[in-house]
CSV table of C-alpha atoms in Angstrom, one decimal:
chain,number,residue,atom,x,y,z
A,21,UNK,CA,122.0,47.8,126.9
A,22,UNK,CA,125.1,49.9,126.3
A,23,UNK,CA,127.3,49.6,129.3
A,24,UNK,CA,127.9,53.2,132.0
A,25,UNK,CA,131.1,53.8,131.8
A,26,UNK,CA,132.4,54.2,135.4
A,27,UNK,CA,132.9,57.5,137.2
A,28,UNK,CA,134.3,58.3,140.0
A,29,UNK,CA,133.0,60.8,142.5
A,30,UNK,CA,135.7,62.7,142.3
A,31,UNK,CA,136.6,62.7,139.1
A,32,UNK,CA,132.9,63.9,138.2
A,33,UNK,CA,132.9,66.4,141.2
A,34,UNK,CA,136.1,68.6,139.6
A,35,UNK,CA,134.9,67.7,136.4
A,36,UNK,CA,132.2,70.1,137.0
A,37,UNK,CA,134.3,72.6,139.3
A,38,UNK,CA,136.8,72.7,136.0
A,39,UNK,CA,133.7,73.4,133.5
A,40,UNK,CA,132.4,75.9,136.2
A,41,UNK,CA,135.4,77.1,136.5
A,42,UNK,CA,136.0,78.1,133.0
A,43,UNK,CA,132.3,79.7,132.1
A,44,UNK,CA,132.9,81.9,134.9
A,45,UNK,CA,136.9,83.1,134.7
A,46,UNK,CA,135.9,84.3,130.9
A,47,UNK,CA,133.2,87.1,132.7
A,48,UNK,CA,134.4,90.7,133.7
A,49,UNK,CA,135.1,91.4,137.3
A,50,UNK,CA,132.7,92.7,139.4
A,51,UNK,CA,133.9,94.5,142.6
A,52,UNK,CA,132.0,95.0,145.8
A,53,UNK,CA,133.9,97.5,148.6
A,54,UNK,CA,132.7,98.0,152.0
A,55,UNK,CA,134.1,101.7,152.9
A,56,UNK,CA,133.4,104.7,155.2
A,57,UNK,CA,129.6,105.9,153.4
A,58,UNK,CA,128.6,102.6,152.9
A,59,UNK,CA,128.9,99.8,149.6
A,60,UNK,CA,130.2,100.6,146.6
A,61,UNK,CA,129.1,97.5,143.5
A,62,UNK,CA,131.0,98.4,140.9
A,63,UNK,CA,131.3,96.3,137.6
A,64,UNK,CA,132.5,95.5,134.4
A,65,UNK,CA,129.0,96.0,132.3
A,66,UNK,CA,129.3,97.3,128.6
A,67,UNK,CA,125.1,96.9,128.7
A,68,UNK,CA,122.8,99.7,130.3
A,69,UNK,CA,119.4,97.6,130.5
A,70,UNK,CA,121.3,94.0,131.8
A,71,UNK,CA,122.5,94.7,135.0
A,72,UNK,CA,124.8,92.6,136.7
A,73,UNK,CA,124.0,94.1,140.3
A,74,UNK,CA,120.8,94.7,141.6
A,75,UNK,CA,118.5,95.8,145.0
A,76,UNK,CA,117.2,92.9,147.0
A,77,UNK,CA,116.0,94.4,150.0
A,78,UNK,CA,116.2,97.5,152.0
A,79,UNK,CA,119.9,96.7,153.3
A,80,UNK,CA,120.9,94.5,150.7
A,81,UNK,CA,121.8,94.2,147.3
A,82,UNK,CA,123.3,91.1,144.9
A,83,UNK,CA,125.9,90.9,142.5
A,84,UNK,CA,127.3,88.6,140.2
A,85,UNK,CA,129.6,87.2,137.6
A,86,UNK,CA,129.0,84.7,134.5
A,87,UNK,CA,125.8,83.1,132.7
A,88,UNK,CA,122.8,86.6,132.7
A,89,UNK,CA,120.1,83.4,132.7
A,90,UNK,CA,120.8,82.0,135.7
A,91,UNK,CA,122.4,84.5,137.4
A,92,UNK,CA,119.0,86.6,136.9
A,93,UNK,CA,117.7,83.4,137.9
A,94,UNK,CA,119.0,84.1,141.2
A,95,UNK,CA,118.4,87.5,141.4
A,96,UNK,CA,114.7,87.3,141.0
A,97,UNK,CA,114.5,83.8,143.4
A,98,UNK,CA,116.2,86.0,146.3
A,99,UNK,CA,114.2,89.6,145.3
A,100,UNK,CA,111.3,86.7,146.8
A,101,UNK,CA,112.8,84.8,149.3
A,102,UNK,CA,113.5,88.5,151.6
A,103,UNK,CA,110.4,90.5,149.9
A,104,UNK,CA,107.8,87.2,150.9
A,105,UNK,CA,109.9,87.1,154.6
A,106,UNK,CA,109.8,90.6,155.3
A,107,UNK,CA,106.0,90.6,154.3
A,108,UNK,CA,105.6,88.2,157.0
A,109,UNK,CA,107.3,88.5,159.0
A,110,UNK,CA,109.1,92.4,159.3
A,111,UNK,CA,110.9,94.3,157.0
A,112,UNK,CA,113.8,94.3,159.5
A,113,UNK,CA,114.3,90.2,160.0
A,114,UNK,CA,115.5,89.9,156.2
A,115,UNK,CA,119.1,89.8,156.7
A,116,UNK,CA,122.5,89.1,153.9
A,117,UNK,CA,123.1,86.3,156.6
A,118,UNK,CA,119.0,84.0,155.4
A,119,UNK,CA,120.0,84.8,152.1
A,120,UNK,CA,123.0,83.5,151.6
A,121,UNK,CA,122.1,80.4,152.9
A,122,UNK,CA,119.4,79.8,150.9
A,123,UNK,CA,122.2,80.9,147.8
A,124,UNK,CA,124.5,78.2,149.2
A,125,UNK,CA,121.7,76.1,149.6
A,126,UNK,CA,120.4,76.6,145.9
A,127,UNK,CA,123.6,76.6,144.5
A,128,UNK,CA,125.4,72.7,146.5
A,129,UNK,CA,122.0,71.2,145.5
A,130,UNK,CA,122.3,72.1,141.4
A,131,UNK,CA,125.8,71.8,141.9
A,132,UNK,CA,125.3,67.6,143.1
A,133,UNK,CA,122.5,66.9,141.7
A,134,UNK,CA,121.8,68.6,138.4
A,135,UNK,CA,123.2,68.0,134.5
A,136,UNK,CA,124.7,70.6,134.4
A,137,UNK,CA,126.6,72.9,136.8
A,138,UNK,CA,125.5,76.9,137.8
A,139,UNK,CA,128.5,78.8,135.8
A,140,UNK,CA,128.6,81.9,138.3
A,141,UNK,CA,129.6,83.6,141.3
A,142,UNK,CA,127.9,86.0,143.9
A,143,UNK,CA,127.9,89.0,146.2
A,144,UNK,CA,125.8,89.4,148.5
A,145,UNK,CA,126.3,92.7,150.8
A,146,UNK,CA,124.2,93.9,154.1
A,147,UNK,CA,124.6,97.4,154.7
A,148,UNK,CA,125.2,98.5,158.3
A,149,UNK,CA,125.6,101.6,161.4
A,150,UNK,CA,129.5,101.4,159.8
A,151,UNK,CA,132.0,99.7,158.0
A,152,UNK,CA,132.6,97.0,161.2
A,153,UNK,CA,129.2,95.7,161.5
A,154,UNK,CA,129.0,95.8,157.1
A,155,UNK,CA,128.7,91.9,156.2
A,156,UNK,CA,130.1,90.3,152.2
A,157,UNK,CA,129.2,87.2,151.1
A,158,UNK,CA,130.3,85.4,148.9
A,159,UNK,CA,129.5,82.4,147.2
A,160,UNK,CA,130.5,79.8,144.1
A,161,UNK,CA,129.3,77.9,141.9
A,162,UNK,CA,129.0,74.3,144.7
A,163,UNK,CA,127.0,76.1,147.3
A,164,UNK,CA,130.6,77.3,149.1
A,165,UNK,CA,130.2,80.6,151.4
A,166,UNK,CA,133.1,82.4,152.2
A,167,UNK,CA,132.1,85.9,154.9
A,168,UNK,CA,134.2,88.8,153.5
A,169,UNK,CA,135.9,91.6,155.4
A,170,UNK,CA,136.8,94.3,153.3
A,171,UNK,CA,135.8,93.4,149.7
A,172,UNK,CA,135.5,90.8,147.3
A,173,UNK,CA,136.7,90.7,143.8
A,174,UNK,CA,134.8,88.2,141.8
A,175,UNK,CA,135.0,87.1,137.8
A,176,UNK,CA,138.1,86.7,135.1
A,177,UNK,CA,140.9,87.7,136.4
A,178,UNK,CA,140.5,88.2,140.2
A,179,UNK,CA,143.8,87.6,141.7
A,180,UNK,CA,144.7,90.7,139.9
A,181,UNK,CA,142.4,92.4,140.4
A,182,UNK,CA,142.0,91.8,144.0
A,183,UNK,CA,146.3,92.3,144.3
A,184,UNK,CA,145.4,95.8,143.2
A,185,UNK,CA,142.1,97.0,145.9
A,186,UNK,CA,144.0,95.4,148.5
A,187,UNK,CA,146.8,97.5,147.9
A,188,UNK,CA,144.3,100.8,147.7
A,189,UNK,CA,142.2,100.1,150.4
A,190,UNK,CA,141.4,102.3,153.2
A,191,UNK,CA,138.5,102.6,156.0
A,192,UNK,CA,138.2,106.8,155.3
A,193,UNK,CA,138.4,106.1,151.2
A,194,UNK,CA,134.1,107.3,150.9
A,195,UNK,CA,131.6,106.6,147.4
A,196,UNK,CA,134.5,108.7,145.1
A,197,UNK,CA,137.4,106.6,145.8
A,198,UNK,CA,136.0,103.2,146.7
A,199,UNK,CA,135.1,103.5,142.8
A,200,UNK,CA,138.1,104.8,141.4
A,201,UNK,CA,139.9,102.3,143.7
A,202,UNK,CA,137.6,99.6,141.9
A,203,UNK,CA,138.6,100.9,138.3
A,204,UNK,CA,142.0,100.8,139.1
A,205,UNK,CA,141.7,97.7,140.4
A,206,UNK,CA,138.6,96.2,136.7
A,207,UNK,CA,141.6,98.0,134.7
A,208,UNK,CA,145.0,96.1,136.1
A,209,UNK,CA,145.1,93.5,132.8
A,210,UNK,CA,143.9,95.8,130.4
A,211,UNK,CA,146.0,98.4,128.0
A,212,UNK,CA,144.5,101.4,128.4
A,213,UNK,CA,144.3,103.1,131.9
A,214,UNK,CA,140.5,104.0,132.3
A,215,UNK,CA,137.2,102.4,131.2
A,216,UNK,CA,135.2,105.5,130.0
A,217,UNK,CA,131.5,106.0,132.2
A,218,UNK,CA,129.1,103.6,130.1
A,219,UNK,CA,131.5,101.0,130.2
A,220,UNK,CA,131.1,100.6,134.2
A,221,UNK,CA,127.8,99.9,136.3
A,222,UNK,CA,127.9,100.8,139.5
A,223,UNK,CA,125.3,101.1,142.6
A,224,UNK,CA,126.3,101.3,146.3
A,225,UNK,CA,124.2,100.6,149.0
A,226,UNK,CA,124.0,104.5,151.4
A,227,UNK,CA,124.4,103.8,155.0
A,228,UNK,CA,122.5,106.4,156.1
A,229,UNK,CA,119.6,106.3,153.3
A,230,UNK,CA,116.9,106.9,156.5
A,231,UNK,CA,118.7,110.2,156.9
A,232,UNK,CA,120.0,111.2,153.9
A,233,UNK,CA,117.6,110.7,152.1
A,234,UNK,CA,114.4,109.4,154.3
A,235,UNK,CA,114.3,106.0,153.0
A,236,UNK,CA,114.7,102.7,153.9
A,237,UNK,CA,116.1,101.2,151.1
A,238,UNK,CA,119.8,101.9,150.2
A,239,UNK,CA,120.1,100.5,147.6
A,240,UNK,CA,120.4,103.3,144.9
A,241,UNK,CA,122.0,102.1,141.0
A,242,UNK,CA,124.3,105.4,139.8
A,243,UNK,CA,123.7,107.6,136.0
A,244,UNK,CA,126.5,107.2,133.6
A,245,UNK,CA,126.6,110.9,134.2
A,246,UNK,CA,127.1,110.7,138.0
A,247,UNK,CA,129.6,107.9,137.5
A,248,UNK,CA,131.9,110.4,135.6
A,249,UNK,CA,131.8,113.0,138.2
A,250,UNK,CA,132.6,110.9,140.5
A,251,UNK,CA,136.1,109.6,138.6
A,252,UNK,CA,136.6,113.2,137.3
A,253,UNK,CA,136.5,114.1,141.4
A,254,UNK,CA,139.8,114.2,142.9
A,255,UNK,CA,140.9,112.9,145.9
B,7,UNK,CA,100.1,75.2,124.9
B,8,UNK,CA,102.8,73.2,124.1
B,9,UNK,CA,104.3,72.0,128.0
B,10,UNK,CA,108.0,72.5,126.9
B,11,UNK,CA,110.6,73.8,128.5
B,12,UNK,CA,110.4,77.2,127.8
B,13,UNK,CA,106.6,77.9,127.9
B,14,UNK,CA,106.7,76.3,131.6
B,15,UNK,CA,109.6,79.2,132.3
B,16,UNK,CA,107.7,81.9,130.7
B,17,UNK,CA,104.2,80.7,132.7
B,18,UNK,CA,106.3,80.7,135.9
B,19,UNK,CA,107.9,84.5,135.2
B,20,UNK,CA,105.7,86.6,137.0
B,21,UNK,CA,107.1,90.0,138.2
B,22,UNK,CA,103.8,90.3,140.9
B,23,UNK,CA,104.2,89.7,144.2
B,24,UNK,CA,101.0,88.4,144.8
B,25,UNK,CA,100.8,86.4,142.4
B,26,UNK,CA,103.8,84.6,143.9
B,27,UNK,CA,102.2,84.3,146.9
B,28,UNK,CA,98.1,82.7,145.5
B,29,UNK,CA,100.8,79.9,143.6
B,30,UNK,CA,103.1,79.4,146.9
B,31,UNK,CA,101.9,80.8,150.1
B,32,UNK,CA,98.8,81.0,150.0
B,33,UNK,CA,98.1,80.9,153.3
B,34,UNK,CA,99.8,84.8,153.3
B,35,UNK,CA,97.2,86.5,151.5
B,36,UNK,CA,95.4,88.8,153.8
B,37,UNK,CA,91.9,88.0,152.4
B,38,UNK,CA,92.6,83.7,151.6
B,39,UNK,CA,91.7,82.8,154.8
B,40,UNK,CA,88.4,81.1,155.1
B,41,UNK,CA,86.2,82.8,157.2
B,42,UNK,CA,83.3,80.5,159.4
B,43,UNK,CA,79.6,80.5,158.0
B,44,UNK,CA,78.3,83.3,159.4
B,45,UNK,CA,75.4,81.7,162.0
B,46,UNK,CA,71.9,82.5,159.8
B,47,UNK,CA,71.1,85.6,157.8
B,48,UNK,CA,69.7,87.8,160.5
B,49,UNK,CA,73.3,87.3,162.6
B,50,UNK,CA,75.1,90.6,163.2
B,51,UNK,CA,78.3,91.5,161.3
B,52,UNK,CA,81.2,91.0,162.7
B,53,UNK,CA,82.9,93.5,165.4
B,54,UNK,CA,86.0,94.7,164.5
B,55,UNK,CA,87.5,98.5,164.1
B,56,UNK,CA,85.9,100.4,160.8
B,57,UNK,CA,88.8,103.3,159.3
B,58,UNK,CA,86.8,106.0,158.1
B,59,UNK,CA,86.3,109.3,155.9
B,60,UNK,CA,89.3,109.9,153.8
B,61,UNK,CA,89.4,113.3,151.1
B,62,UNK,CA,91.8,112.9,148.1
B,63,UNK,CA,92.3,116.3,145.7
B,64,UNK,CA,94.1,117.6,142.5
B,65,UNK,CA,96.5,121.3,143.5
B,66,UNK,CA,98.5,122.7,141.2
B,67,UNK,CA,101.6,120.9,141.6
B,68,UNK,CA,99.8,117.0,142.5
B,69,UNK,CA,97.6,115.4,144.8
B,70,UNK,CA,96.6,115.1,148.0
B,71,UNK,CA,94.9,112.9,150.2
B,72,UNK,CA,94.0,113.4,153.8
B,73,UNK,CA,92.6,110.9,156.6
B,74,UNK,CA,90.9,111.4,159.9
B,75,UNK,CA,92.1,109.5,163.1
B,76,UNK,CA,89.5,107.9,163.9
B,77,UNK,CA,88.4,103.8,163.7
B,78,UNK,CA,85.2,102.9,165.3
B,79,UNK,CA,83.7,99.3,166.0
B,80,UNK,CA,79.7,100.2,166.4
B,81,UNK,CA,79.1,102.9,168.5
B,82,UNK,CA,82.5,102.6,170.7
B,83,UNK,CA,85.4,104.3,169.6
B,84,UNK,CA,88.3,101.9,169.2
B,85,UNK,CA,91.5,104.0,168.0
B,86,UNK,CA,92.4,107.7,168.2
B,87,UNK,CA,95.7,107.4,166.5
B,88,UNK,CA,95.0,105.3,163.9
B,89,UNK,CA,96.5,106.2,160.6
B,90,UNK,CA,94.5,104.9,156.8
B,91,UNK,CA,96.9,107.1,154.7
B,92,UNK,CA,100.1,105.3,153.5
B,93,UNK,CA,102.3,105.1,150.9
B,94,UNK,CA,102.2,103.2,148.5
B,95,UNK,CA,105.5,103.9,146.6
B,96,UNK,CA,107.6,106.8,145.8
B,97,UNK,CA,104.8,108.3,143.9
B,98,UNK,CA,101.4,107.2,144.9
B,99,UNK,CA,99.4,106.8,147.9
B,100,UNK,CA,96.9,104.9,149.4
B,101,UNK,CA,94.1,105.7,151.6
B,102,UNK,CA,91.4,103.0,152.9
B,103,UNK,CA,88.2,102.9,154.5
B,104,UNK,CA,86.5,99.9,155.8
B,105,UNK,CA,87.7,96.8,157.7
B,106,UNK,CA,90.7,98.6,159.5
B,107,UNK,CA,92.4,95.2,159.4
B,108,UNK,CA,92.6,93.8,156.2
B,109,UNK,CA,92.6,97.4,154.7
B,110,UNK,CA,96.1,97.8,156.8
B,111,UNK,CA,97.3,94.3,155.5
B,112,UNK,CA,96.1,95.2,152.0
B,113,UNK,CA,98.1,98.1,152.2
B,114,UNK,CA,101.5,96.4,153.2
B,115,UNK,CA,100.7,93.2,150.4
B,116,UNK,CA,100.2,96.5,147.9
B,117,UNK,CA,103.3,98.3,148.8
B,118,UNK,CA,105.2,95.2,148.4
B,119,UNK,CA,104.3,94.8,144.6
B,120,UNK,CA,105.1,98.0,143.8
B,121,UNK,CA,108.4,97.3,145.2
B,122,UNK,CA,108.8,93.6,144.0
B,123,UNK,CA,107.7,94.7,141.0
B,124,UNK,CA,109.4,97.8,140.6
B,125,UNK,CA,112.9,95.3,141.8
B,126,UNK,CA,111.8,91.9,138.9
B,127,UNK,CA,111.5,94.6,136.3
B,128,UNK,CA,114.3,97.9,136.8
B,129,UNK,CA,111.6,99.8,136.2
B,130,UNK,CA,108.6,101.3,137.8
B,131,UNK,CA,105.0,100.7,137.5
B,132,UNK,CA,102.7,102.9,135.7
B,133,UNK,CA,100.5,105.3,137.9
B,134,UNK,CA,97.7,103.1,135.6
B,135,UNK,CA,98.5,99.7,136.4
B,136,UNK,CA,99.5,100.2,140.1
B,137,UNK,CA,95.7,101.5,140.5
B,138,UNK,CA,94.7,98.2,138.2
B,139,UNK,CA,96.6,95.2,140.7
B,140,UNK,CA,94.7,97.3,143.5
B,141,UNK,CA,91.6,96.9,141.6
B,142,UNK,CA,92.9,93.0,141.4
B,143,UNK,CA,93.6,93.2,145.2
B,144,UNK,CA,90.2,94.6,146.5
B,145,UNK,CA,88.5,92.4,144.5
B,146,UNK,CA,90.3,89.4,146.0
B,147,UNK,CA,88.6,90.0,148.6
B,148,UNK,CA,85.2,90.4,147.4
B,149,UNK,CA,84.3,86.7,149.8
B,150,UNK,CA,85.0,88.3,152.2
B,151,UNK,CA,84.0,91.8,151.4
B,152,UNK,CA,80.3,89.5,151.0
B,153,UNK,CA,80.9,89.0,155.0
B,154,UNK,CA,80.6,92.5,155.5
B,155,UNK,CA,84.7,92.4,155.8
B,156,UNK,CA,84.7,94.9,152.9
B,157,UNK,CA,87.5,97.7,152.1
B,158,UNK,CA,87.2,100.3,149.9
B,159,UNK,CA,90.7,102.2,148.8
B,160,UNK,CA,91.2,105.7,147.6
B,161,UNK,CA,94.4,105.5,145.3
B,162,UNK,CA,95.9,108.5,144.3
B,163,UNK,CA,99.4,109.2,142.3
B,164,UNK,CA,101.7,111.3,140.5
B,165,UNK,CA,102.3,110.2,136.8
B,166,UNK,CA,104.8,111.2,135.6
B,167,UNK,CA,105.2,111.1,132.3
B,168,UNK,CA,102.0,113.3,132.3
B,169,UNK,CA,103.2,115.3,134.8
B,170,UNK,CA,99.8,115.6,136.3
B,171,UNK,CA,98.0,114.4,139.9
B,172,UNK,CA,95.7,111.6,139.7
B,173,UNK,CA,93.0,110.1,141.8
B,174,UNK,CA,90.6,106.4,141.6
B,175,UNK,CA,88.3,105.3,143.8
B,176,UNK,CA,87.1,101.5,144.1
B,177,UNK,CA,84.1,99.9,144.6
B,178,UNK,CA,84.3,95.7,146.3
B,179,UNK,CA,84.2,94.4,143.2
B,180,UNK,CA,87.9,95.8,142.3
B,181,UNK,CA,85.6,98.0,140.0
B,182,UNK,CA,88.9,101.3,139.7
B,183,UNK,CA,86.9,104.5,138.9
B,184,UNK,CA,89.0,107.7,137.6
B,185,UNK,CA,87.6,110.4,140.0
B,186,UNK,CA,88.0,113.8,138.8
B,187,UNK,CA,89.3,117.4,140.7
B,188,UNK,CA,88.2,115.7,144.0
B,189,UNK,CA,86.9,112.4,146.1
B,190,UNK,CA,86.0,111.1,149.4
B,191,UNK,CA,85.3,107.7,150.5
B,192,UNK,CA,84.3,105.8,154.1
B,193,UNK,CA,80.9,107.2,156.6
B,194,UNK,CA,81.8,110.6,156.7
B,195,UNK,CA,82.6,112.1,153.0
B,196,UNK,CA,78.9,112.9,152.2
B,197,UNK,CA,80.1,115.7,154.1
B,198,UNK,CA,83.9,115.8,153.6
B,199,UNK,CA,82.7,116.0,149.7
B,200,UNK,CA,80.4,118.3,150.8
B,201,UNK,CA,83.1,121.1,151.3
B,202,UNK,CA,85.2,120.3,149.1
B,203,UNK,CA,83.2,121.4,146.3
B,204,UNK,CA,82.7,124.7,148.3
B,205,UNK,CA,86.3,125.0,148.9
B,206,UNK,CA,88.2,123.4,145.8
B,207,UNK,CA,89.0,125.4,143.4
B,208,UNK,CA,91.6,125.1,139.8
B,209,UNK,CA,95.3,125.9,140.8
B,210,UNK,CA,95.9,125.7,144.2
B,211,UNK,CA,98.8,126.2,145.8
B,212,UNK,CA,99.9,123.0,148.0
B,213,UNK,CA,99.8,124.9,151.3
B,214,UNK,CA,96.0,125.9,150.1
B,215,UNK,CA,95.1,122.3,149.4
B,216,UNK,CA,95.7,121.2,152.9
B,217,UNK,CA,94.1,124.2,154.6
B,218,UNK,CA,90.6,122.1,152.0
B,219,UNK,CA,91.7,118.7,153.0
B,220,UNK,CA,91.4,119.7,156.6
B,221,UNK,CA,88.7,121.7,156.3
B,222,UNK,CA,86.7,119.1,155.2
B,223,UNK,CA,87.4,116.4,157.4
B,224,UNK,CA,86.4,118.9,160.0
B,225,UNK,CA,83.3,119.1,158.5
B,226,UNK,CA,83.2,115.5,158.4
B,227,UNK,CA,83.6,115.3,162.0
B,228,UNK,CA,81.3,117.6,163.0
B,229,UNK,CA,78.1,115.7,161.5
B,230,UNK,CA,79.9,112.0,161.2
B,231,UNK,CA,80.0,110.4,164.8
B,232,UNK,CA,82.3,107.5,163.0
B,233,UNK,CA,85.1,110.4,161.9
B,234,UNK,CA,87.6,112.0,164.3
B,235,UNK,CA,88.0,115.8,164.8
B,236,UNK,CA,91.4,117.9,165.1
B,237,UNK,CA,92.5,117.3,169.1
B,238,UNK,CA,94.4,119.5,170.3
B,239,UNK,CA,93.9,118.0,173.6
B,240,UNK,CA,96.3,115.1,172.6
B,241,UNK,CA,97.5,116.5,169.6
B,242,UNK,CA,96.5,115.0,167.2
B,243,UNK,CA,95.9,115.8,164.0
B,244,UNK,CA,94.9,114.1,161.0
B,245,UNK,CA,97.5,112.3,158.7
B,246,UNK,CA,98.2,113.9,155.1
B,247,UNK,CA,100.5,113.5,152.6
B,248,UNK,CA,101.1,115.4,148.8
B,249,UNK,CA,102.1,113.2,145.9
B,250,UNK,CA,104.4,115.8,143.7
B,251,UNK,CA,106.8,115.8,140.6
B,252,UNK,CA,109.3,115.4,143.6
B,253,UNK,CA,107.4,112.3,145.5
B,254,UNK,CA,105.1,111.6,148.4
B,255,UNK,CA,105.9,114.0,151.0
B,256,UNK,CA,103.9,113.6,154.6
B,257,UNK,CA,102.6,117.3,155.8
B,258,UNK,CA,104.7,117.4,159.4
B,259,UNK,CA,102.6,117.3,162.4
B,260,UNK,CA,103.3,121.4,163.7
B,261,UNK,CA,102.1,122.7,159.4
B,262,UNK,CA,99.1,121.1,160.5
B,263,UNK,CA,98.5,122.1,163.9
B,264,UNK,CA,98.8,125.5,162.5
B,265,UNK,CA,96.0,124.8,159.7
B,266,UNK,CA,93.8,122.8,162.3
B,267,UNK,CA,94.3,126.1,164.9
B,268,UNK,CA,93.4,128.6,162.7
B,269,UNK,CA,90.4,126.2,161.4
B,270,UNK,CA,89.2,126.2,165.1
B,271,UNK,CA,89.7,129.7,165.3
B,272,UNK,CA,87.8,131.2,162.4
B,273,UNK,CA,84.5,128.8,163.7
B,274,UNK,CA,85.0,130.6,166.9
B,275,UNK,CA,84.7,133.8,166.5
B,276,UNK,CA,81.8,133.2,163.7
B,277,UNK,CA,80.5,131.4,166.1
B,278,UNK,CA,77.4,129.7,164.7
B,279,UNK,CA,75.7,126.8,165.3
B,280,UNK,CA,75.9,124.6,161.3
């Protein structure tokens, strides 16, 4: 019988974390910004059908970076969790906090118990009555969870992107301003000063969806034309 | 099929909320409760509120559905405020006749089913797909229907690729039938259908369609004690939804008050008995 090598728990966890971090750093970034009109979710994503941003429930959206199959299964699990909860209790009993803690538990369980950790980083955003009521949760591959204010940046070069977004953020931003700021962040490490609308995936959580559109569902995905129009708009 | 990981993943992938509940939370399904067996053959069916008349008709730009506001329990009026027509999603509506409690739960389940599919798949289900899913749910309720707790829906929606409004009726076994022009379900349906036959014509406008629907409900309420008519004292009007290319829209109460007022006035002026 072959002898099992002893690996200390510290080393094991460190190796796993390094592995996951490397996987995530290869991917393109996602920016989630809370602004006056709601929450804008912007990702660099050339595919028009494989989404990094998705609707979870009435006021809750999801954004992710990393391996598509892994975060897609987490997104679907989130939709199931939210729908079951909303169906068995009530729609207003579905909260981002509840969802984020379920995600934290599953990511934590996979990180410690499975062969390989998930190479993903998630954001769960819930839009509130005003920017100070917004909830932005950031979840990492090991199940740690952070409650962020104003914005979240994830993925490759996240530090540089966050620096730019931090510099330009203000409370009075509208969607057009937030999306432009996000794009400014996303191109920080690139030579081109701009990304075409087709390379961006943009969705918003409308703060006033009930009054403006008569819909409880605040999530709205923006088409290429709409993105291009918002990007060309002047401040 | 071999029991490989890939096969397992494929077998577990479902975009259906009902299937997900069936698998993981069967207790939450409205039709999965074990009902106590009724005592003997001659026993009375359970006394629970019943929803009655729903009418639906197509018009120039889509399809309309309307329901009265009365629920009955035997010979007693259980509710004057019940709503029996609901938006199922942006482009379809659903009306329910039969056991109110189960019907309302089925409606809620159907609404979540459509939204769940949309979120998981990132696209809307086709109108035929929605109609089929509803049929499957009604079939799931068959054991309860056998015990007297039947639900009979009417489903209408706008078929976006074709660009027309379509409507579907069901039987308790989940059989799905596409109806042309107009249809009605519930205890007052035969009277409503008679009125629809006379009032409906091709190419109605939306306003005309609303008037036709309200008048047919008025006729149903005239002859069927389980159907409630317009109630000017309590200011209660039928629930009316239209579905067109821009989506489902509930007709506001003040419009319905005007339409119902015009019908009541015309009948008062005519001074006819029947």
